[in-house]
Amino acid sequence: MLSVAREREVILRHSVSIFLVMTIQIMPSAMIGTICASIMVAIYYVYWWYHERKKLYELRCIRQKLPSDLDTWRVPGRTRDDEERIWETLDPVFRDRGLTLWPNSFGCTLKTPGTAYPTSSGFAYVTPNRSILKGIGSVYHLMCFDYTNPLTRMARTPDGHDVAVRVIVIKNEGHEHLKILRKIATTPRSLLSTNHTLPMIAEFGYEDIIFGIFPRVGSSMKEAFGYWAKNSIGDVMDMLLQALEALAFIHDMNIAHRDAFHDNFLVQWQPESMHSMTIPTSRPRVYLIDFEVAVEYPEECPLAERLTTGYPLGGSFLEPAMYSRPLAPEMTTNKPYCPFKLDVWQLGYSFTSVEFKTTITDIDTILHDMVHAQPTARKSAGETLAILKNVIHNIPPTSLLICPSIIE
């Protein structure tokens, strides 16, 4: 049985054929060519109009099946099937734009479509000692991705590059997030060497939804210590310097991140100098991500008034009772505080919470000062960067080729 749409298409074609036959029989031959040409043009536009209307109807039907706000998209239901249903529904939309979404492998793990390795994009690498393995940290691991919530999905481009697709805006939500990304994650500022914000390489809108497209990066800075990577103190300190530079840059742009824990920093690869026992020739670049709860202050706002109060709510934390991140002392006072100093505390806490020790007194003192209970006693990200850089650059690299001390 023909569908309604198909039946209409068949009727349209038959009607046009009958009209053409009748026209040819009654019209002089000199006029037949001109009239037929005009009719064919008309038919083309009618068919184009019909096809576009049909496509628009189908796309609108897809939108009706998607969440109506960011919170529902983040937690669409109680099962994994509820999360998968969203992206399965969107699959035709992304295929129309040349992107193939990664399917779910199991749990929160996505896997590349097919078995082909990704094309190098310059954002993800592995060390040679792990190149032939299939475990964590290997090339094979680059073909998997563990997501924290369904707002993010991995996809592959036609030329084999892997990208992260992130839902940024739905209706009236997320516009401040998008504004910040457009300011620091796109050209020309994304070309600055001191800007470590992960570039947003594209964005596209679908109905009332705006998606951001970002490159896939090799690893998380959270894995740099206390996990599988055999990184030296030198490896980790280089990442910390870059993380501080990332914060200093956005602070100069009047932007406070407010979720600057080390799991929101990505790194091209884990150097693992303790495996090779050599000083790396090149160092991986660190990138800052997830500006969902970030705040931006107007240029004309005095420095003394660039303050905030309470918890950095938004994103996954809509109410104070839902906030599950570690609390800086100033967050519980109900008094205005500096969000830029909060960023420093959050980054420092990522190290001190596991009692990360370098056994180098000057460095450990800097880490301790980053989480000082009094925000006014903390140095800014830029000041901390300058002090730490001076200390590290005056230590022979071989003296940093040692394992950090970590107590979970």
Short mmCIF file of N, CA, C and O in Angstrom, two decimals, residues 127-254:
data_model
loop_
_atom_site.label_atom_id
_atom_site.label_comp_id
_atom_site.label_asym_id
_atom_site.label_seq_id
_atom_site.Cartn_x
_atom_site.Cartn_y
_atom_site.Cartn_z
N THR A 127 51.39 7.88 23.10
CA THR A 127 52.84 7.67 23.11
C THR A 127 53.18 6.35 22.41
O THR A 127 52.36 5.43 22.38
N PRO A 128 54.38 6.24 21.83
CA PRO A 128 54.74 5.03 21.09
C PRO A 128 54.63 3.74 21.91
O PRO A 128 54.31 2.68 21.36
N ASN A 129 54.89 3.81 23.21
CA ASN A 129 54.84 2.59 24.01
C ASN A 129 53.44 2.01 24.13
O ASN A 129 53.27 0.86 24.52
N ARG A 130 52.42 2.81 23.79
CA ARG A 130 51.05 2.32 23.85
C ARG A 130 50.40 2.19 22.48
O ARG A 130 49.21 1.92 22.37
N SER A 131 51.18 2.38 21.43
CA SER A 131 50.61 2.43 20.08
C SER A 131 50.06 1.11 19.60
O SER A 131 49.15 1.07 18.77
N ILE A 132 50.58 -0.01 20.08
CA ILE A 132 50.13 -1.31 19.58
C ILE A 132 49.21 -2.02 20.56
O ILE A 132 48.78 -3.14 20.32
N LEU A 133 48.91 -1.39 21.66
CA LEU A 133 48.05 -2.00 22.65
C LEU A 133 46.59 -1.68 22.38
O LEU A 133 46.27 -0.80 21.59
N LYS A 134 45.70 -2.38 23.07
CA LYS A 134 44.27 -2.11 22.94
C LYS A 134 43.68 -1.58 24.24
O LYS A 134 42.49 -1.33 24.33
N GLY A 135 44.52 -1.41 25.24
CA GLY A 135 44.02 -0.97 26.53
C GLY A 135 43.90 0.54 26.62
O GLY A 135 43.97 1.27 25.64
N ILE A 136 43.74 1.02 27.84
CA ILE A 136 43.58 2.44 28.09
C ILE A 136 44.85 3.19 27.69
O ILE A 136 45.96 2.70 27.87
N GLY A 137 44.68 4.35 27.09
CA GLY A 137 45.82 5.14 26.65
C GLY A 137 46.36 4.77 25.28
O GLY A 137 47.32 5.37 24.81
N SER A 138 45.75 3.79 24.62
CA SER A 138 46.24 3.32 23.33
C SER A 138 45.52 4.02 22.18
O SER A 138 44.57 4.78 22.39
N VAL A 139 45.98 3.74 20.95
CA VAL A 139 45.29 4.27 19.78
C VAL A 139 43.86 3.75 19.74
O VAL A 139 42.92 4.48 19.40
N TYR A 140 43.70 2.51 20.12
CA TYR A 140 42.35 1.92 20.15
C TYR A 140 41.45 2.70 21.10
O TYR A 140 40.26 2.88 20.86
N HIS A 141 42.04 3.21 22.18
CA HIS A 141 41.26 3.96 23.17
C HIS A 141 40.73 5.26 22.57
O HIS A 141 39.70 5.79 23.04
N LEU A 142 41.40 5.80 21.55
CA LEU A 142 40.91 7.00 20.89
C LEU A 142 39.62 6.74 20.11
O LEU A 142 38.95 7.69 19.68
N MET A 143 39.29 5.47 19.92
CA MET A 143 38.07 5.12 19.20
C MET A 143 36.90 4.90 20.16
O MET A 143 35.82 4.47 19.74
N CYS A 144 37.11 5.20 21.44
CA CYS A 144 36.06 5.09 22.44
C CYS A 144 35.92 6.43 23.17
O CYS A 144 36.86 7.22 23.21
N PHE A 145 34.76 6.67 23.74
CA PHE A 145 34.54 7.91 24.47
C PHE A 145 33.51 7.67 25.56
O PHE A 145 32.43 7.12 25.31
N ASP A 146 33.86 8.06 26.78
CA ASP A 146 32.94 7.94 27.91
C ASP A 146 32.33 9.31 28.19
O ASP A 146 33.04 10.26 28.51
N TYR A 147 31.02 9.40 28.08
CA TYR A 147 30.36 10.70 28.30
C TYR A 147 29.78 10.78 29.71
O TYR A 147 29.45 9.76 30.33
N THR A 148 29.67 12.00 30.22
CA THR A 148 29.11 12.20 31.56
C THR A 148 27.62 12.48 31.53
O THR A 148 26.92 12.19 32.49
N ASN A 149 27.13 13.04 30.44
CA ASN A 149 25.69 13.23 30.25
C ASN A 149 25.40 13.30 28.76
O ASN A 149 26.29 13.58 27.96
N PRO A 150 24.14 13.06 28.36
CA PRO A 150 23.83 12.96 26.92
C PRO A 150 23.77 14.28 26.17
O PRO A 150 23.35 14.29 25.01
N LEU A 151 24.20 15.38 26.77
CA LEU A 151 24.28 16.63 26.02
C LEU A 151 25.42 16.62 25.01
O LEU A 151 25.47 17.45 24.11
N THR A 152 26.34 15.67 25.18
CA THR A 152 27.49 15.56 24.28
C THR A 152 27.46 14.22 23.55
O THR A 152 27.18 13.18 24.16
N ARG A 153 27.76 14.26 22.27
CA ARG A 153 27.84 13.03 21.46
C ARG A 153 29.02 13.15 20.52
O ARG A 153 29.30 14.23 19.98
N MET A 154 29.71 12.07 20.30
CA MET A 154 30.81 12.07 19.35
C MET A 154 30.28 11.77 17.95
O MET A 154 29.28 11.08 17.78
N ALA A 155 30.99 12.30 16.95
CA ALA A 155 30.60 12.07 15.56
C ALA A 155 31.86 12.01 14.70
O ALA A 155 32.93 12.47 15.10
N ARG A 156 31.71 11.44 13.52
CA ARG A 156 32.83 11.35 12.58
C ARG A 156 32.46 12.08 11.28
O ARG A 156 31.35 11.94 10.77
N THR A 157 33.41 12.86 10.79
CA THR A 157 33.20 13.61 9.56
C THR A 157 33.47 12.71 8.35
O THR A 157 34.08 11.64 8.48
N PRO A 158 33.06 13.12 7.15
CA PRO A 158 33.31 12.30 5.96
C PRO A 158 34.79 12.01 5.71
O PRO A 158 35.13 10.97 5.13
N ASP A 159 35.69 12.93 6.15
CA ASP A 159 37.11 12.70 5.93
C ASP A 159 37.79 12.01 7.12
O ASP A 159 39.01 11.96 7.20
N GLY A 160 36.99 11.48 8.04
CA GLY A 160 37.54 10.64 9.10
C GLY A 160 37.93 11.34 10.38
O GLY A 160 38.51 10.71 11.27
N HIS A 161 37.67 12.63 10.52
CA HIS A 161 37.99 13.33 11.76
C HIS A 161 36.88 13.09 12.79
O HIS A 161 35.69 13.09 12.44
N ASP A 162 37.27 12.90 14.03
CA ASP A 162 36.30 12.72 15.10
C ASP A 162 36.08 14.05 15.81
O ASP A 162 37.03 14.77 16.13
N VAL A 163 34.82 14.36 16.07
CA VAL A 163 34.46 15.63 16.71
C VAL A 163 33.44 15.36 17.81
O VAL A 163 32.77 14.33 17.84
N ALA A 164 33.37 16.32 18.74
CA ALA A 164 32.37 16.27 19.80
C ALA A 164 31.25 17.24 19.45
O ALA A 164 31.49 18.40 19.14
N VAL A 165 30.02 16.74 19.49
CA VAL A 165 28.84 17.58 19.25
C VAL A 165 28.22 17.90 20.61
O VAL A 165 27.91 17.00 21.38
N ARG A 166 28.07 19.17 20.90
CA ARG A 166 27.56 19.60 22.21
C ARG A 166 26.30 20.45 22.03
O ARG A 166 26.30 21.41 21.25
N VAL A 167 25.24 20.09 22.76
CA VAL A 167 24.04 20.92 22.77
C VAL A 167 24.34 22.14 23.62
O VAL A 167 24.66 22.02 24.80
N ILE A 168 24.22 23.33 23.04
CA ILE A 168 24.54 24.56 23.77
C ILE A 168 23.29 25.38 24.08
O ILE A 168 23.11 25.85 25.20
N VAL A 169 22.43 25.51 23.09
CA VAL A 169 21.24 26.35 23.25
C VAL A 169 19.99 25.55 22.92
O VAL A 169 19.95 24.80 21.94
N ILE A 170 18.97 25.69 23.76
CA ILE A 170 17.61 25.23 23.45
C ILE A 170 16.66 26.36 23.83
O ILE A 170 16.62 26.79 24.99
N LYS A 171 15.95 26.87 22.85
CA LYS A 171 15.03 27.98 23.06
C LYS A 171 15.76 29.16 23.71
O LYS A 171 16.70 29.69 23.14
N ASN A 172 15.35 29.54 24.92
CA ASN A 172 15.96 30.70 25.59
C ASN A 172 17.11 30.34 26.52
O ASN A 172 17.66 31.21 27.18
N GLU A 173 17.45 29.07 26.59
CA GLU A 173 18.51 28.62 27.48
C GLU A 173 19.85 28.52 26.77
O GLU A 173 19.91 28.15 25.59
N GLY A 174 20.92 28.83 27.48
CA GLY A 174 22.27 28.59 26.98
C GLY A 174 22.87 29.71 26.14
O GLY A 174 23.99 29.57 25.64
N HIS A 175 22.19 30.83 26.02
CA HIS A 175 22.70 31.89 25.15
C HIS A 175 23.94 32.58 25.72
O HIS A 175 24.82 33.02 24.98
N GLU A 176 24.04 32.68 27.05
CA GLU A 176 25.24 33.25 27.66
C GLU A 176 26.43 32.33 27.43
O GLU A 176 27.55 32.78 27.18
N HIS A 177 26.19 31.02 27.52
CA HIS A 177 27.22 30.02 27.24
C HIS A 177 27.73 30.18 25.81
O HIS A 177 28.95 30.22 25.56
N LEU A 178 26.80 30.30 24.88
CA LEU A 178 27.17 30.45 23.47
C LEU A 178 27.91 31.76 23.23
O LEU A 178 28.89 31.81 22.47
N LYS A 179 27.47 32.82 23.90
CA LYS A 179 28.13 34.12 23.75
C LYS A 179 29.59 34.05 24.16
O LYS A 179 30.48 34.59 23.49
N ILE A 180 29.86 33.37 25.28
CA ILE A 180 31.25 33.24 25.75
C ILE A 180 32.07 32.41 24.77
O ILE A 180 33.21 32.76 24.45
N LEU A 181 31.50 31.31 24.28
CA LEU A 181 32.23 30.47 23.33
C LEU A 181 32.54 31.23 22.05
O LEU A 181 33.63 31.11 21.49
N ARG A 182 31.59 32.00 21.58
CA ARG A 182 31.84 32.78 20.36
C ARG A 182 32.94 33.81 20.57
O ARG A 182 33.64 34.17 19.64
N LYS A 183 33.09 34.26 21.80
CA LYS A 183 34.09 35.28 22.10
C LYS A 183 35.50 34.70 22.18
O LYS A 183 36.46 35.30 21.66
N ILE A 184 35.65 33.53 22.82
CA ILE A 184 37.01 33.02 23.06
C ILE A 184 37.33 31.69 22.38
O ILE A 184 38.50 31.30 22.33
N ALA A 185 36.32 31.00 21.85
CA ALA A 185 36.57 29.68 21.24
C ALA A 185 36.51 29.71 19.72
O ALA A 185 36.56 28.67 19.08
N THR A 186 36.40 30.91 19.15
CA THR A 186 36.39 31.04 17.70
C THR A 186 37.43 32.08 17.29
O THR A 186 37.95 32.82 18.12
N THR A 187 37.72 32.12 16.01
CA THR A 187 38.70 33.10 15.52
C THR A 187 38.14 34.51 15.68
O THR A 187 36.93 34.71 15.61
N PRO A 188 39.02 35.51 15.92
CA PRO A 188 40.48 35.40 15.89
C PRO A 188 41.12 34.97 17.22
O PRO A 188 42.28 34.59 17.24
N ARG A 189 40.37 35.04 18.34
CA ARG A 189 41.01 34.78 19.63
C ARG A 189 41.45 33.32 19.80
O ARG A 189 42.39 33.04 20.54
N SER A 190 40.79 32.39 19.11
CA SER A 190 41.18 30.99 19.24
C SER A 190 42.56 30.72 18.63
O SER A 190 43.14 29.65 18.84
N LEU A 191 43.10 31.69 17.90
CA LEU A 191 44.42 31.54 17.28
C LEU A 191 45.55 32.01 18.19
O LEU A 191 46.72 31.83 17.87
N LEU A 192 45.22 32.60 19.32
CA LEU A 192 46.25 33.10 20.23
C LEU A 192 46.89 31.95 21.00
O LEU A 192 46.20 31.08 21.52
N SER A 193 48.20 31.97 21.12
CA SER A 193 48.93 30.88 21.77
C SER A 193 48.62 30.77 23.25
O SER A 193 48.70 29.68 23.82
N THR A 194 48.25 31.86 23.89
CA THR A 194 47.95 31.84 25.33
C THR A 194 46.50 31.46 25.62
O THR A 194 46.12 31.30 26.79
N ASN A 195 45.72 31.32 24.57
CA ASN A 195 44.31 30.92 24.75
C ASN A 195 44.20 29.40 24.65
O ASN A 195 44.37 28.83 23.58
N HIS A 196 43.89 28.76 25.75
CA HIS A 196 43.80 27.30 25.79
C HIS A 196 42.36 26.80 25.71
O HIS A 196 42.11 25.61 25.91
N THR A 197 41.43 27.69 25.43
CA THR A 197 40.04 27.26 25.26
C THR A 197 39.94 26.34 24.05
O THR A 197 40.47 26.65 22.98
N LEU A 198 39.28 25.20 24.22
CA LEU A 198 39.12 24.29 23.09
C LEU A 198 38.34 24.98 21.98
O LEU A 198 37.23 25.48 22.22
N PRO A 199 38.89 25.04 20.77
CA PRO A 199 38.21 25.77 19.69
C PRO A 199 36.85 25.16 19.34
O PRO A 199 36.69 23.93 19.32
N MET A 200 35.89 26.02 19.09
CA MET A 200 34.61 25.59 18.53
C MET A 200 34.73 25.74 17.02
O MET A 200 34.71 26.85 16.50
N ILE A 201 34.90 24.63 16.33
CA ILE A 201 35.23 24.69 14.91
C ILE A 201 34.00 24.95 14.04
O ILE A 201 34.13 25.32 12.87
N ALA A 202 32.81 24.75 14.60
CA ALA A 202 31.59 25.03 13.84
C ALA A 202 30.41 25.04 14.80
O ALA A 202 30.49 24.53 15.92
N GLU A 203 29.35 25.66 14.37
CA GLU A 203 28.09 25.59 15.09
C GLU A 203 26.98 25.55 14.06
O GLU A 203 27.11 26.10 12.96
N PHE A 204 25.90 24.87 14.36
CA PHE A 204 24.77 24.89 13.44
C PHE A 204 23.46 24.81 14.23
O PHE A 204 23.41 24.25 15.33
N GLY A 205 22.45 25.41 13.68
CA GLY A 205 21.16 25.43 14.34
C GLY A 205 20.20 24.47 13.69
O GLY A 205 20.19 24.27 12.47
N TYR A 206 19.36 23.89 14.51
CA TYR A 206 18.28 23.03 14.03
C TYR A 206 17.04 23.42 14.82
O TYR A 206 16.97 23.22 16.03
N GLU A 207 16.09 24.01 14.11
CA GLU A 207 14.91 24.56 14.79
C GLU A 207 15.36 25.55 15.87
O GLU A 207 16.05 26.50 15.59
N ASP A 208 15.02 25.27 17.14
CA ASP A 208 15.40 26.18 18.23
C ASP A 208 16.59 25.67 19.03
O ASP A 208 16.82 26.06 20.17
N ILE A 209 17.39 24.77 18.42
CA ILE A 209 18.55 24.17 19.08
C ILE A 209 19.81 24.61 18.35
O ILE A 209 19.83 24.67 17.12
N ILE A 210 20.85 24.94 19.12
CA ILE A 210 22.16 25.25 18.52
C ILE A 210 23.18 24.27 19.07
O ILE A 210 23.32 24.12 20.29
N PHE A 211 23.88 23.60 18.17
CA PHE A 211 24.93 22.65 18.52
C PHE A 211 26.29 23.28 18.26
O PHE A 211 26.46 24.01 17.29
N GLY A 212 27.25 22.98 19.12
CA GLY A 212 28.63 23.37 18.89
C GLY A 212 29.44 22.15 18.50
O GLY A 212 29.20 21.05 19.02
N ILE A 213 30.37 22.31 17.57
CA ILE A 213 31.22 21.21 17.11
C ILE A 213 32.65 21.49 17.57
O ILE A 213 33.22 22.54 17.27
N PHE A 214 33.25 20.53 18.28
CA PHE A 214 34.58 20.69 18.84
C PHE A 214 35.46 19.50 18.45
O PHE A 214 34.96 18.39 18.28
N PRO A 215 36.77 19.70 18.32
CA PRO A 215 37.66 18.57 18.01
C PRO A 215 37.75 17.59 19.15
O PRO A 215 37.64 17.96 20.32
N ARG A 216 37.94 16.33 18.82
CA ARG A 216 38.17 15.30 19.83
C ARG A 216 39.60 15.45 20.34
O ARG A 216 40.54 15.49 19.56
N VAL A 217 39.76 15.51 21.66
CA VAL A 217 41.08 15.65 22.26
C VAL A 217 41.46 14.31 22.91
O VAL A 217 40.60 13.56 23.37
N GLY A 218 42.77 14.05 22.98
CA GLY A 218 43.27 12.74 23.37
C GLY A 218 42.87 12.23 24.73
O GLY A 218 42.47 11.08 24.90
N SER A 219 42.98 13.08 25.76
CA SER A 219 42.82 12.57 27.12
C SER A 219 42.35 13.69 28.04
O SER A 219 42.28 14.85 27.65
N SER A 220 42.02 13.31 29.27
CA SER A 220 41.63 14.30 30.29
C SER A 220 42.80 14.53 31.23
O SER A 220 43.56 13.62 31.55
N MET A 221 42.94 15.76 31.69
CA MET A 221 43.98 16.07 32.66
C MET A 221 43.74 15.33 33.98
O MET A 221 44.67 15.13 34.77
N LYS A 222 42.52 14.90 34.19
CA LYS A 222 42.20 14.12 35.40
C LYS A 222 42.98 12.81 35.43
O LYS A 222 43.25 12.25 36.50
N GLU A 223 43.37 12.32 34.24
CA GLU A 223 44.10 11.06 34.15
C GLU A 223 45.60 11.25 34.27
O GLU A 223 46.36 10.29 34.19
N ALA A 224 46.04 12.50 34.46
CA ALA A 224 47.48 12.80 34.45
C ALA A 224 48.20 12.24 35.67
O ALA A 224 49.41 11.98 35.62
N PHE A 225 47.49 12.07 36.79
CA PHE A 225 48.11 11.51 37.99
C PHE A 225 47.06 10.75 38.81
O PHE A 225 45.87 11.04 38.72
N GLY A 226 47.55 9.77 39.54
CA GLY A 226 46.65 8.98 40.36
C GLY A 226 45.82 7.99 39.57
O GLY A 226 44.83 7.45 40.08
N TYR A 227 46.21 7.73 38.34
CA TYR A 227 45.45 6.79 37.51
C TYR A 227 46.44 5.97 36.70
O TYR A 227 47.44 5.52 37.22
N TRP A 228 46.22 5.80 35.40
CA TRP A 228 47.03 4.88 34.61
C TRP A 228 48.31 5.51 34.05
O TRP A 228 49.30 4.82 33.83
N ALA A 229 48.28 6.81 33.78
CA ALA A 229 49.42 7.44 33.10
C ALA A 229 50.66 7.52 33.99
O ALA A 229 50.58 7.95 35.14
N LYS A 230 51.79 7.12 33.46
CA LYS A 230 53.06 7.15 34.20
C LYS A 230 53.78 8.48 33.96
O LYS A 230 54.85 8.54 33.35
N ASN A 231 53.15 9.54 34.42
CA ASN A 231 53.69 10.88 34.22
C ASN A 231 54.65 11.26 35.34
O ASN A 231 54.45 10.89 36.51
N SER A 232 55.65 12.04 34.99
CA SER A 232 56.60 12.56 35.97
C SER A 232 56.08 13.87 36.54
O SER A 232 55.09 14.43 36.06
N ILE A 233 56.74 14.37 37.55
CA ILE A 233 56.40 15.68 38.10
C ILE A 233 56.55 16.74 37.01
O ILE A 233 55.73 17.66 36.90
N GLY A 234 57.57 16.62 36.19
CA GLY A 234 57.76 17.56 35.09
C GLY A 234 56.59 17.56 34.13
O GLY A 234 56.15 18.62 33.66
N ASP A 235 56.07 16.35 33.81
CA ASP A 235 54.91 16.25 32.92
C ASP A 235 53.71 16.97 33.51
O ASP A 235 53.03 17.75 32.83
N VAL A 236 53.44 16.69 34.78
CA VAL A 236 52.26 17.25 35.42
C VAL A 236 52.39 18.76 35.62
O VAL A 236 51.43 19.51 35.44
N MET A 237 53.58 19.20 35.99
CA MET A 237 53.77 20.64 36.21
C MET A 237 53.61 21.43 34.91
O MET A 237 53.12 22.55 34.90
N ASP A 238 54.02 20.84 33.79
CA ASP A 238 53.82 21.51 32.51
C ASP A 238 52.33 21.68 32.23
O ASP A 238 51.89 22.73 31.74
N MET A 239 51.54 20.66 32.56
CA MET A 239 50.09 20.76 32.39
C MET A 239 49.50 21.82 33.31
O MET A 239 48.62 22.59 32.92
N LEU A 240 49.99 21.88 34.55
CA LEU A 240 49.48 22.87 35.49
C LEU A 240 49.81 24.28 35.02
O LEU A 240 48.97 25.20 35.12
N LEU A 241 51.01 24.48 34.50
CA LEU A 241 51.37 25.80 33.97
C LEU A 241 50.40 26.21 32.85
O LEU A 241 49.94 27.36 32.80
N GLN A 242 50.10 25.30 31.97
CA GLN A 242 49.19 25.61 30.87
C GLN A 242 47.77 25.86 31.37
O GLN A 242 47.06 26.72 30.84
N ALA A 243 47.36 25.10 32.39
CA ALA A 243 46.02 25.29 32.96
C ALA A 243 45.91 26.69 33.59
O ALA A 243 44.90 27.38 33.45
N LEU A 244 46.97 27.10 34.28
CA LEU A 244 46.99 28.44 34.87
C LEU A 244 46.98 29.51 33.77
O LEU A 244 46.33 30.55 33.90
N GLU A 245 47.71 29.25 32.69
CA GLU A 245 47.72 30.19 31.57
C GLU A 245 46.33 30.29 30.95
O GLU A 245 45.89 31.38 30.54
N ALA A 246 45.63 29.15 30.90
CA ALA A 246 44.26 29.14 30.37
C ALA A 246 43.35 30.01 31.21
O ALA A 246 42.56 30.81 30.68
N LEU A 247 43.46 29.88 32.54
CA LEU A 247 42.62 30.69 33.43
C LEU A 247 43.01 32.16 33.36
O LEU A 247 42.14 33.04 33.35
N ALA A 248 44.30 32.44 33.31
CA ALA A 248 44.76 33.84 33.23
C ALA A 248 44.21 34.51 31.97
O ALA A 248 43.82 35.68 32.00
N PHE A 249 44.16 33.76 30.88
CA PHE A 249 43.66 34.33 29.62
C PHE A 249 42.19 34.69 29.73
O PHE A 249 41.79 35.81 29.38
N ILE A 250 41.35 33.76 30.20
CA ILE A 250 39.92 34.06 30.25
C ILE A 250 39.63 35.13 31.31
O ILE A 250 38.70 35.92 31.15
N HIS A 251 40.44 35.16 32.38
CA HIS A 251 40.25 36.21 33.38
C HIS A 251 40.55 37.58 32.78
O HIS A 251 39.87 38.56 33.10
N ASP A 252 41.53 37.66 31.91
CA ASP A 252 41.82 38.92 31.22
C ASP A 252 40.67 39.32 30.28
O ASP A 252 40.53 40.49 29.94
N MET A 253 39.89 38.31 29.88
CA MET A 253 38.70 38.57 29.05
C MET A 253 37.47 38.84 29.90
O MET A 253 36.34 38.85 29.39
N ASN A 254 37.67 39.00 31.23
CA ASN A 254 36.58 39.27 32.19
C ASN A 254 35.63 38.08 32.34
O ASN A 254 34.45 38.24 32.65
#
